[in-house]
Coordinates of C-alpha atoms and ligand atoms in Angstrom, one line a residue:
X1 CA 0.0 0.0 0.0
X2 CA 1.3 3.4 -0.8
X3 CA 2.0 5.9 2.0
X4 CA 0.3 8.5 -0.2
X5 CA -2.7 6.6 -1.2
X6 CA -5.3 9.8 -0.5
X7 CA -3.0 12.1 -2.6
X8 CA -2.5 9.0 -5.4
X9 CA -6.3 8.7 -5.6
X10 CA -6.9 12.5 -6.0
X11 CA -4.2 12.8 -9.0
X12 CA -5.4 9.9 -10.8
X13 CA -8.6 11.6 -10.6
X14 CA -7.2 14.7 -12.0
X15 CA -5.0 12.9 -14.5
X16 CA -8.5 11.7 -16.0
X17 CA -10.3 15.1 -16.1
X18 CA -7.6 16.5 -17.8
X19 CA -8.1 14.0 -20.3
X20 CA -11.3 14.0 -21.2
X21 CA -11.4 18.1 -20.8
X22 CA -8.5 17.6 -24.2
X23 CA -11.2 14.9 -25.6
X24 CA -11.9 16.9 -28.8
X25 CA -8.3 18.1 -29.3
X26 CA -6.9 15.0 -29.4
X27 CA -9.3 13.3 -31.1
X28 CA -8.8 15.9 -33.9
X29 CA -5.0 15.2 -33.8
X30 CA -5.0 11.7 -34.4
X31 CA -7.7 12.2 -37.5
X32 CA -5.0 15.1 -38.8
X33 CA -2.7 12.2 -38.6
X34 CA -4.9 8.9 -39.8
X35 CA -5.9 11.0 -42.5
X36 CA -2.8 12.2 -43.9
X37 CA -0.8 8.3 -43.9
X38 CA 2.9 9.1 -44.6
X39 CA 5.8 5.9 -44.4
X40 CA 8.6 5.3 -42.1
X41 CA 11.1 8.3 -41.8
X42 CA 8.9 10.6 -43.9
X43 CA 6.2 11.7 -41.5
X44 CA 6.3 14.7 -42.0
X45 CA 3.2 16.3 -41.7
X46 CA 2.7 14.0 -38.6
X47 CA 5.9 15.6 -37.0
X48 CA 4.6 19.1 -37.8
X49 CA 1.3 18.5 -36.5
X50 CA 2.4 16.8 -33.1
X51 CA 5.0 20.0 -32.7
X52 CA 2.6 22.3 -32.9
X53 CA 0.3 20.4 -30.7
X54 CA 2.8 21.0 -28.1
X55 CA 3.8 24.1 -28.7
X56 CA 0.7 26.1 -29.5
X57 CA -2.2 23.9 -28.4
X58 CA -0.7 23.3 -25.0
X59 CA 1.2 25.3 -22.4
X60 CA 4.2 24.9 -20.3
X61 CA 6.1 22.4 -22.8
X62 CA 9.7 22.8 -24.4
X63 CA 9.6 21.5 -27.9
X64 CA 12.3 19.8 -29.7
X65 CA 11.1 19.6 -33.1
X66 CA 13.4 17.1 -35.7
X67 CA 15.0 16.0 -32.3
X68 CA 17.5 13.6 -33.3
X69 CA 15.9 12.5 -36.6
X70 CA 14.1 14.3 -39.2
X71 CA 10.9 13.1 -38.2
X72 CA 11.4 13.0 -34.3
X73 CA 10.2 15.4 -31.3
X74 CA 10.4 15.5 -27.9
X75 CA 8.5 17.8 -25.4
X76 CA 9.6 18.3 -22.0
X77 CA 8.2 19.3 -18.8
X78 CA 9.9 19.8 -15.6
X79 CA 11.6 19.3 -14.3
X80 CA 11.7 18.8 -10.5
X81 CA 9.4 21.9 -9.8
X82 CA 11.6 22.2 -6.8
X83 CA 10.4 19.0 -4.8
X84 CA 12.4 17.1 -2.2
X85 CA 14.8 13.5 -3.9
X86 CA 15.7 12.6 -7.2
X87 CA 14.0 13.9 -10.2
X88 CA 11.9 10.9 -11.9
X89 CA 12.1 11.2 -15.4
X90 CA 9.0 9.7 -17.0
X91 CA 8.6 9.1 -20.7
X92 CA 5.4 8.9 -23.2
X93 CA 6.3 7.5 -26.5
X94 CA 4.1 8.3 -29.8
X95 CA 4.2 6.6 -33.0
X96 CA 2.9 7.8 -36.0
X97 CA 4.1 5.9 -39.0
X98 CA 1.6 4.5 -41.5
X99 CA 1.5 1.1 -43.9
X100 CA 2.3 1.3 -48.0
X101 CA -1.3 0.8 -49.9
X102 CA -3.5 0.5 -46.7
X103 CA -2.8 3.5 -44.5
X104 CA -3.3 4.1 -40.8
X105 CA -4.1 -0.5 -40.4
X106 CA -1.9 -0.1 -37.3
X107 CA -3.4 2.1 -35.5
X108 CA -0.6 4.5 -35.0
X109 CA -2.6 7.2 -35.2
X110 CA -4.1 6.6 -31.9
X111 CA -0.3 5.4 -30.3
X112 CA 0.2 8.9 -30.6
X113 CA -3.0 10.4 -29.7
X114 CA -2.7 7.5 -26.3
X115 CA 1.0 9.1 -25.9
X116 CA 0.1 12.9 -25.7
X117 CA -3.6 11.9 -23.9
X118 CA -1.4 10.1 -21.0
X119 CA 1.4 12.8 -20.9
X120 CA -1.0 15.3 -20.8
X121 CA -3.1 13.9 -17.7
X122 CA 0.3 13.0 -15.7
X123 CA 1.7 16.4 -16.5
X124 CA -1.9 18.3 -15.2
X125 CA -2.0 15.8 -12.2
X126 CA 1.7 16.4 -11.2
X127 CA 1.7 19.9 -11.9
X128 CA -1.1 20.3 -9.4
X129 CA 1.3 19.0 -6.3
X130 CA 4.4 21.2 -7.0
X131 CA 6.5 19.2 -4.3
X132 CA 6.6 16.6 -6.7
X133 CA 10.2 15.3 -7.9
X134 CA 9.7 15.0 -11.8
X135 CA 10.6 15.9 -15.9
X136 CA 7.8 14.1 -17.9
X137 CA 8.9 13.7 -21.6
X138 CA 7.0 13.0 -24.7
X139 CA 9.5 11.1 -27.5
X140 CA 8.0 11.3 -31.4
X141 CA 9.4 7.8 -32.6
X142 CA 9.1 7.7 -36.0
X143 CA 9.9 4.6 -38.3
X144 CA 8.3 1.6 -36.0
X145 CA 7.3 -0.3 -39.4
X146 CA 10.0 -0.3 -41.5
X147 CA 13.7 0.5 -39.8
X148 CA 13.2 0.9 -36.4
X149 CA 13.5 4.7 -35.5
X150 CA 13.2 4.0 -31.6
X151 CA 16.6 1.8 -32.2
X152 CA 18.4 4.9 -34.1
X153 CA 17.4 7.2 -31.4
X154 CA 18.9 4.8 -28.9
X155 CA 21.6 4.8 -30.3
X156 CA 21.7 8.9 -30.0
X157 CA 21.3 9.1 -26.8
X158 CA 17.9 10.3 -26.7
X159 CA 16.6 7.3 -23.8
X160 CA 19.3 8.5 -21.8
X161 CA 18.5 9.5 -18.3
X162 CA 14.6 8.3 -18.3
X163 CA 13.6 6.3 -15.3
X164 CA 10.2 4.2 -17.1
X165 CA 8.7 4.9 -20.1
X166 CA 5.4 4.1 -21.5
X167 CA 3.2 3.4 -24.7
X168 CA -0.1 1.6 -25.8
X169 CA -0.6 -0.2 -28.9
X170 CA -4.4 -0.7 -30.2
X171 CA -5.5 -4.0 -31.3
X172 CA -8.1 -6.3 -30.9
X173 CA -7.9 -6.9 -27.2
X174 CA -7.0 -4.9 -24.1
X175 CA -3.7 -6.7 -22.5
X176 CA -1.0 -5.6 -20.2
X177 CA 1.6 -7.5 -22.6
X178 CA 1.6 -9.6 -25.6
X179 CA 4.9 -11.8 -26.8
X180 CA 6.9 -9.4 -29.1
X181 CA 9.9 -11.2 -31.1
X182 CA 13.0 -10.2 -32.1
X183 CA 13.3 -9.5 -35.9
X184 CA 16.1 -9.0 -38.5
X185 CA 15.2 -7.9 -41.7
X186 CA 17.0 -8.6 -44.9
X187 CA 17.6 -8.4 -48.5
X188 CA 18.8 -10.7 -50.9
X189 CA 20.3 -9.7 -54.4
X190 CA 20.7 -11.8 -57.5
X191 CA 22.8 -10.7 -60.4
X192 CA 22.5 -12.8 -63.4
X193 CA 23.2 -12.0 -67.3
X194 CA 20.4 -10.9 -69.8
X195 CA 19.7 -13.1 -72.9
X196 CA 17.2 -13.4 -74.9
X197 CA 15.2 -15.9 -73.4
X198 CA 13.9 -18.4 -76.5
X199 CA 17.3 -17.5 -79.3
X200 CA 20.1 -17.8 -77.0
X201 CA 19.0 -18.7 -73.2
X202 CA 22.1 -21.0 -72.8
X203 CA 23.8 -17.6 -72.3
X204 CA 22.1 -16.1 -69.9
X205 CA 22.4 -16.1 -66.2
X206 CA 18.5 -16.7 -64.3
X207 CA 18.2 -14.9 -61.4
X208 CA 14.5 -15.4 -61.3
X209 CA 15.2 -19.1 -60.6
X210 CA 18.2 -18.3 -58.2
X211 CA 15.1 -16.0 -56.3
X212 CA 12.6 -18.4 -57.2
X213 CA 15.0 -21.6 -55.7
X214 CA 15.6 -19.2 -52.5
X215 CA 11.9 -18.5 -51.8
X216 CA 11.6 -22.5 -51.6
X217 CA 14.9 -23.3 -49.5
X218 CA 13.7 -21.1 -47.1
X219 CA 9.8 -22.5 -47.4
X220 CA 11.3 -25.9 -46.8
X221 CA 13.8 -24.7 -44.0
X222 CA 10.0 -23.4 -42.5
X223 CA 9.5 -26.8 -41.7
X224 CA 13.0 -28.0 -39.2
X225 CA 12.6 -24.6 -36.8
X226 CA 11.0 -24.1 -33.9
X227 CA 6.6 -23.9 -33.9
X228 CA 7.4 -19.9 -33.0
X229 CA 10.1 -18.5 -35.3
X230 CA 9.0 -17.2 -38.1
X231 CA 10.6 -16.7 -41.7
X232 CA 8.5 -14.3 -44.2
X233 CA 9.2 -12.5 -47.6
X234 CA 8.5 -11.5 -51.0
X235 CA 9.6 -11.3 -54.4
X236 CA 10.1 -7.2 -54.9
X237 CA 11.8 -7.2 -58.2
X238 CA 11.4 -10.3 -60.4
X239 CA 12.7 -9.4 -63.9
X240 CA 11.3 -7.3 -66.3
X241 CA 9.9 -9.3 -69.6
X242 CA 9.4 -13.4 -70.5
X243 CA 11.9 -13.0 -73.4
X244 CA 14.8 -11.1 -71.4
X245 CA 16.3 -13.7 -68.5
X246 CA 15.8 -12.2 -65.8
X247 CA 19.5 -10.6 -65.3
X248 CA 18.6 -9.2 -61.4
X249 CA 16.2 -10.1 -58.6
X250 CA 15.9 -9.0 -55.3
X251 CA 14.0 -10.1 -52.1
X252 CA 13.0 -9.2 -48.7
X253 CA 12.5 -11.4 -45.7
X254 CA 12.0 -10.6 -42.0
X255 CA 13.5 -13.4 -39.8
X256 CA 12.1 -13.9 -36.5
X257 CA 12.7 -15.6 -33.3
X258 CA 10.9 -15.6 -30.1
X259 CA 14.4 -14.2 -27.9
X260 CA 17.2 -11.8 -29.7
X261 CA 19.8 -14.1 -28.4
X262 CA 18.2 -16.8 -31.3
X263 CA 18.2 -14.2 -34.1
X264 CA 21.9 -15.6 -34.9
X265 CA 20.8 -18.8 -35.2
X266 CA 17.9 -18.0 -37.8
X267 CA 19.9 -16.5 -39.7
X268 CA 22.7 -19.1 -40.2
X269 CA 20.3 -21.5 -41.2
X270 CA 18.6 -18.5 -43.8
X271 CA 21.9 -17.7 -45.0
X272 CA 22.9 -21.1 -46.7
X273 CA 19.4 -21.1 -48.4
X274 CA 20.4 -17.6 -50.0
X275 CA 23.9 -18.8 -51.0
X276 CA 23.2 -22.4 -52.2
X277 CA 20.4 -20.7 -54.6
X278 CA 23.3 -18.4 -56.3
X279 CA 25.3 -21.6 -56.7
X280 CA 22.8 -23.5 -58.4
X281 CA 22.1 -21.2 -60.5
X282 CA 25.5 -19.6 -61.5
X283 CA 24.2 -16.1 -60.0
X284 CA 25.9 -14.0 -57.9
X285 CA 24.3 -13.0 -54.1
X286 CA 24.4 -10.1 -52.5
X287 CA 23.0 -10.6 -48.6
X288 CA 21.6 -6.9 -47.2
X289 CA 20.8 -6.8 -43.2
X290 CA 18.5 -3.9 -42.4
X291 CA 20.4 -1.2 -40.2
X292 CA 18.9 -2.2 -36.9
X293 CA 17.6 -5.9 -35.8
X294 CA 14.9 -5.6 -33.6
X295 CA 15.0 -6.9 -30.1
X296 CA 12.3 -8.7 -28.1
X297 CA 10.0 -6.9 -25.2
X298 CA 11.7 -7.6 -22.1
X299 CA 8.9 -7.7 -19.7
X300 CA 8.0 -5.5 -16.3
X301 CA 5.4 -7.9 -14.5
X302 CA 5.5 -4.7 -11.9
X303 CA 4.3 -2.2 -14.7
X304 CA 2.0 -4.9 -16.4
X305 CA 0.2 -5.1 -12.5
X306 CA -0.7 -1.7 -11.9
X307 CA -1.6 -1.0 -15.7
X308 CA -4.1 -3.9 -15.2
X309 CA -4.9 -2.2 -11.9
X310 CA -5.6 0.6 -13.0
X311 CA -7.2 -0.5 -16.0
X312 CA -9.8 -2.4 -14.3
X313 CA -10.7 0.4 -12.0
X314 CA -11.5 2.3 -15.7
X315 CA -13.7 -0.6 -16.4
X316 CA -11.3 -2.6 -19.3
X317 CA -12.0 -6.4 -19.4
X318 CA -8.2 -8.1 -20.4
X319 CA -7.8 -10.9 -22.3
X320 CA -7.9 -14.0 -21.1
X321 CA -7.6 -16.0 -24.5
X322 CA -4.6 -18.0 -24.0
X323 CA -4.3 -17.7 -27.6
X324 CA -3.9 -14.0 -27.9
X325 CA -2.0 -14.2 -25.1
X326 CA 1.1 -16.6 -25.9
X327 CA 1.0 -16.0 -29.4
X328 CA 3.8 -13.6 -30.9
X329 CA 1.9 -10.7 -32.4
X330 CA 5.1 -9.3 -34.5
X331 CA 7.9 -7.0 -33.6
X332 CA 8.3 -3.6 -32.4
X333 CA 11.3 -1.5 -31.5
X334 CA 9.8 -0.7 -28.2
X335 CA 12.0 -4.1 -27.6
X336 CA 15.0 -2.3 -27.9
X337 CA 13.7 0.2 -25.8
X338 CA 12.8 -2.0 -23.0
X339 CA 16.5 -3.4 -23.0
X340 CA 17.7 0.3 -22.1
X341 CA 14.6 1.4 -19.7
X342 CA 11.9 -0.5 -17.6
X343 CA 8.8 0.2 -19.8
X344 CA 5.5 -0.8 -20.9
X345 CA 4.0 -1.6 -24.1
X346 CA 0.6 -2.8 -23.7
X347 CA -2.7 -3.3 -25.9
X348 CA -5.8 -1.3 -26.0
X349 CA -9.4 -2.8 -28.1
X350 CA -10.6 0.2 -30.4
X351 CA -14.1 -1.1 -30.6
X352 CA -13.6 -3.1 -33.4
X353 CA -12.4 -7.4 -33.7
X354 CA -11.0 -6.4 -37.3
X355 CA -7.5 -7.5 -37.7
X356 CA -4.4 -5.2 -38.0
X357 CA -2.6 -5.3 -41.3
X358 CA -6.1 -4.8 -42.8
X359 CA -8.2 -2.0 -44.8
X360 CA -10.4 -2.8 -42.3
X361 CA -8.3 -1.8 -39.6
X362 CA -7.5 1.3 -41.2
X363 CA -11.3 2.2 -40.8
X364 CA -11.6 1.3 -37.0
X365 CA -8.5 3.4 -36.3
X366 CA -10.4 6.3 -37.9
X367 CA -13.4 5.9 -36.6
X368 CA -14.6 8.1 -33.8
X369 CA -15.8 4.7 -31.5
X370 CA -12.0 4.0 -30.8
X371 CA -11.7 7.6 -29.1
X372 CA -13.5 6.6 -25.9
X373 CA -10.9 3.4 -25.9
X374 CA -8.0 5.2 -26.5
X375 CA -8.6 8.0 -24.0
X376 CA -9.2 5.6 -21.6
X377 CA -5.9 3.7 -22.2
X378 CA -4.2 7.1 -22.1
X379 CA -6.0 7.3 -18.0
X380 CA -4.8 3.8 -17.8
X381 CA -1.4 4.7 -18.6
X382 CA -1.3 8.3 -16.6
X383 CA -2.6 6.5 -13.4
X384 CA 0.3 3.7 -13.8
X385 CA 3.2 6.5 -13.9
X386 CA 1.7 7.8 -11.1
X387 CA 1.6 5.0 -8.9
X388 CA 5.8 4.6 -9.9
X389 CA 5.9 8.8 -9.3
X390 CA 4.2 8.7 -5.4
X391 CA 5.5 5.2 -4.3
X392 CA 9.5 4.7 -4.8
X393 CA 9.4 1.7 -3.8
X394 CA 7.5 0.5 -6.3
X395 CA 9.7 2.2 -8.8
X396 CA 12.5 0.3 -6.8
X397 CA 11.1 -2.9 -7.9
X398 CA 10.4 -1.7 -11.6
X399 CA 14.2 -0.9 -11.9
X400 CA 15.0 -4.1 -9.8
X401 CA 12.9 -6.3 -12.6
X402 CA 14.8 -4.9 -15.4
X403 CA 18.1 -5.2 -14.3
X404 CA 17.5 -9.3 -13.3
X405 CA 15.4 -9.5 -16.9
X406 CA 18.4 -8.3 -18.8
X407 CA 20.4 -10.2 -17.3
X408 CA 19.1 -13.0 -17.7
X409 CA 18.6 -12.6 -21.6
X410 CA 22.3 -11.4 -21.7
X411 CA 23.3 -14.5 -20.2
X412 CA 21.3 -15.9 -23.0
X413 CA 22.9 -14.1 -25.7
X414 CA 26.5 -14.5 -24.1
X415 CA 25.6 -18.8 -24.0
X416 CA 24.1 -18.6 -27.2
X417 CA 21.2 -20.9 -27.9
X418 CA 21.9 -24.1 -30.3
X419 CA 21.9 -24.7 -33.6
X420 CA 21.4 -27.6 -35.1
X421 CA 22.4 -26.7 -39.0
X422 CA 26.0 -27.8 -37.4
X423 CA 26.7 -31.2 -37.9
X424 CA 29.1 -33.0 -34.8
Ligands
LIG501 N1 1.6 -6.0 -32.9 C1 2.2 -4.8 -33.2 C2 3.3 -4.9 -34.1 C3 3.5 -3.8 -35.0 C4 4.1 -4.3 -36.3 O1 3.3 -4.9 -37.1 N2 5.4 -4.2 -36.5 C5 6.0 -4.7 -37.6 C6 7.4 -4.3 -37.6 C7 8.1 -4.6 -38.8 C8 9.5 -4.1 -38.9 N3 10.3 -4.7 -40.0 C9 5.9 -6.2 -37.7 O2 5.8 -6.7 -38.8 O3 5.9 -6.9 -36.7

């Protein structure tokens, strides 16, 4: 039980008023966003309009506009306002990217809308008890579907110094947590030599058969790994008439496996399918990695427990679908995140059982039933970084979880799992 129970309860209460007083403006944010879609690295108009959100829509914020990346921000608040111990830095992380062809069918418009709603009912509750100890940040991470711009502004120092950060994801199902695997993305290249296909093919080089003999290595690889890894690409570039052989191909696969310490494995195992194909057929390979590999969630059962705390008290009903719940949904770069700070990424229902990926996702994110969802998610979220804000030790035992987490999943990596494509 916290010490500061009365004065917990009253800012929670204030965290939510603040919310649903900002109802309309937010709600008008994320539809500026869902209905402009832009791709990874390029949200532009989604950077401007979250900028100026901050800045001119809301008070007290500093606004780092292009912080880091192109299409990054960060607004601070704080910190400290004078109060007695260490400053607790707490994060709210927006996404904002969008799919190719099908829009807004993850929903990102509302991670950001749940990401300013929830830093804007912690800031209005904290701001009310000026003894309190703390800098509230919101990070723009742009990039989560294709690259990974959470890992590049790792790697620039913007997590630095944040004590717990925090983010919701919409779905299907409200959930404290949901598997997340680790990913690596790559490219495969196949440069053959042009001939015409029906006079001369004995002089040409195929690299639509070195692709096509790669696609089913790896579809018959599919069947000796493990129930939850996953391999899965297409063919982007497969030559450009019947009667020229195809003189280049290219692919792109995402390998996946349930713990970053397996990702090498995987990717042995992928790699002899890509060069045996360009042996067979005479062609030569070119093997691309993606920039940044994706890490798995590290879990915070601590955070998970008061989000589903507080969550209840708001009325949610979790999941208790074994299925949804063991299953790997896919991959974020929140992993990487929550190998650097103790954090939550959980999963919000939007009103709607349509599946993400889909057109008809796209609609549910747009649709003015998910509002009452997300805003509630966002009050979720607020109440949870207060409960780590007015009770250290329970922010103790966030930081405590992390550090034993990691380190077991280091040890992991360090052991290395086995692999089985080596022969005794
Ligand atoms: N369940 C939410 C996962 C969001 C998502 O779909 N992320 C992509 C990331 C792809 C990066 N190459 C995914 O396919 O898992």
């Amino acid at each position: 039980m916290c010490e500061r129970a009365g004065l917990l309860a009253e800012l929670k209460h204030g965290a939510g008023c603040r919310i649903d007083e900002a109802a309309e403006k937010l709600h008008r944010l994320s539809q500026d966003i869902w209905s402009c879609p832009e791709l990874a690295y390029d949200e532009r108009k989604a950077h401007d309009r979250l900028v100026a959100f901050f800045s001119q829509e809301e008070e007290g914020w500093k606004v780092d506009s292009h912080f880091k990346l192109d299409t990054a921000f960060r607004a601070t608040w704080g910190p400290g306002g004078g109060g007695e111990g260490d400053v607790v830095s707490v994060a709210f992380l927006c996404e904002y990217d969008a799919l190719p062809g099908i829009g807004h069918a993850c929903g990102h418009n509302l991670i950001a809308e749940v990401g300013a709603a929830a830093a804007l009912g912690f800031k209005a509750a904290v701001e009310k008890s000026s003894k309190l100890p703390v800098r509230v940040t919101v990070l723009g991470t742009p990039a989560e579907e294709d690259g990974g711009g959470k890992i590049d502004l790792i790697r620039e120092g913007a997590f630095d110094g944040l004590d717990v950060v925090f983010m919701a994801h919409p779905l299907q199902d409200d959930a404290p947590f949901l598997p997340h695997v680790a990913e690596h993305d790559v490219t495969v290249k196949y440069h053959g030599k042009a001939s015409h296909a029906s006079a001369y093919p004995w002089e040409g080089v195929n690299a639509l058969d070195a692709a096509v003999l790669c696609y089913n290595n790896l579809s018959v690889l599919r069947q000796q790994i493990k129930p939850d890894w996953r391999i899965h690409g297409i063919i982007k570039h497969g030559g450009v008439k019947p009667n020229i052989i195809p003189a280049y191909t290219e692919l792109e696969y995402y390998l996946r496996t349930p713990s970053r310490a397996e990702l090498p494995v995987i990717k042995a195992k992928a790699e002899m399918c890509f060069r045996s194909a360009a042996m067979a057929t005479g062609c030569e390979v070119e093997v691309e990695y993606a920039r940044n590999a994706f890490d798995n969630i590290l879990r915070n059962r601590t955070l998970e427990d008061l989000y589903e705390e507080n969550g209840k008290a708001l009325g949610m009903e979790f999941t208790t679908d074994e299925e949804v719940l063991t299953n790997a949904s896919g991959s974020t770069d929140f992993g990487n995140v929550s190998f650097v700070v103790p954090g939550i990424h959980s999963y919000f229902y939007i009103g709607s059982k349509a599946l993400s990926h889909t057109e008809e996702y796209t609609v549910a994110a747009g649709d003015q039933k998910a509002q009452f969802y997300t805003l509630r998610t966002a009050k979720a979220l607020a109440m949870t970084a207060l409960d780590v804000l007015l009770c250290p030790d329970l922010l103790q035992r966030v930081k405590d979880e992390f550090t034993e987490a990691k380190l077991k999943e280091d040890r992991l990596l360090k052991d290395g799992p086995t692999d089985n494509t080596k022969n005794a």
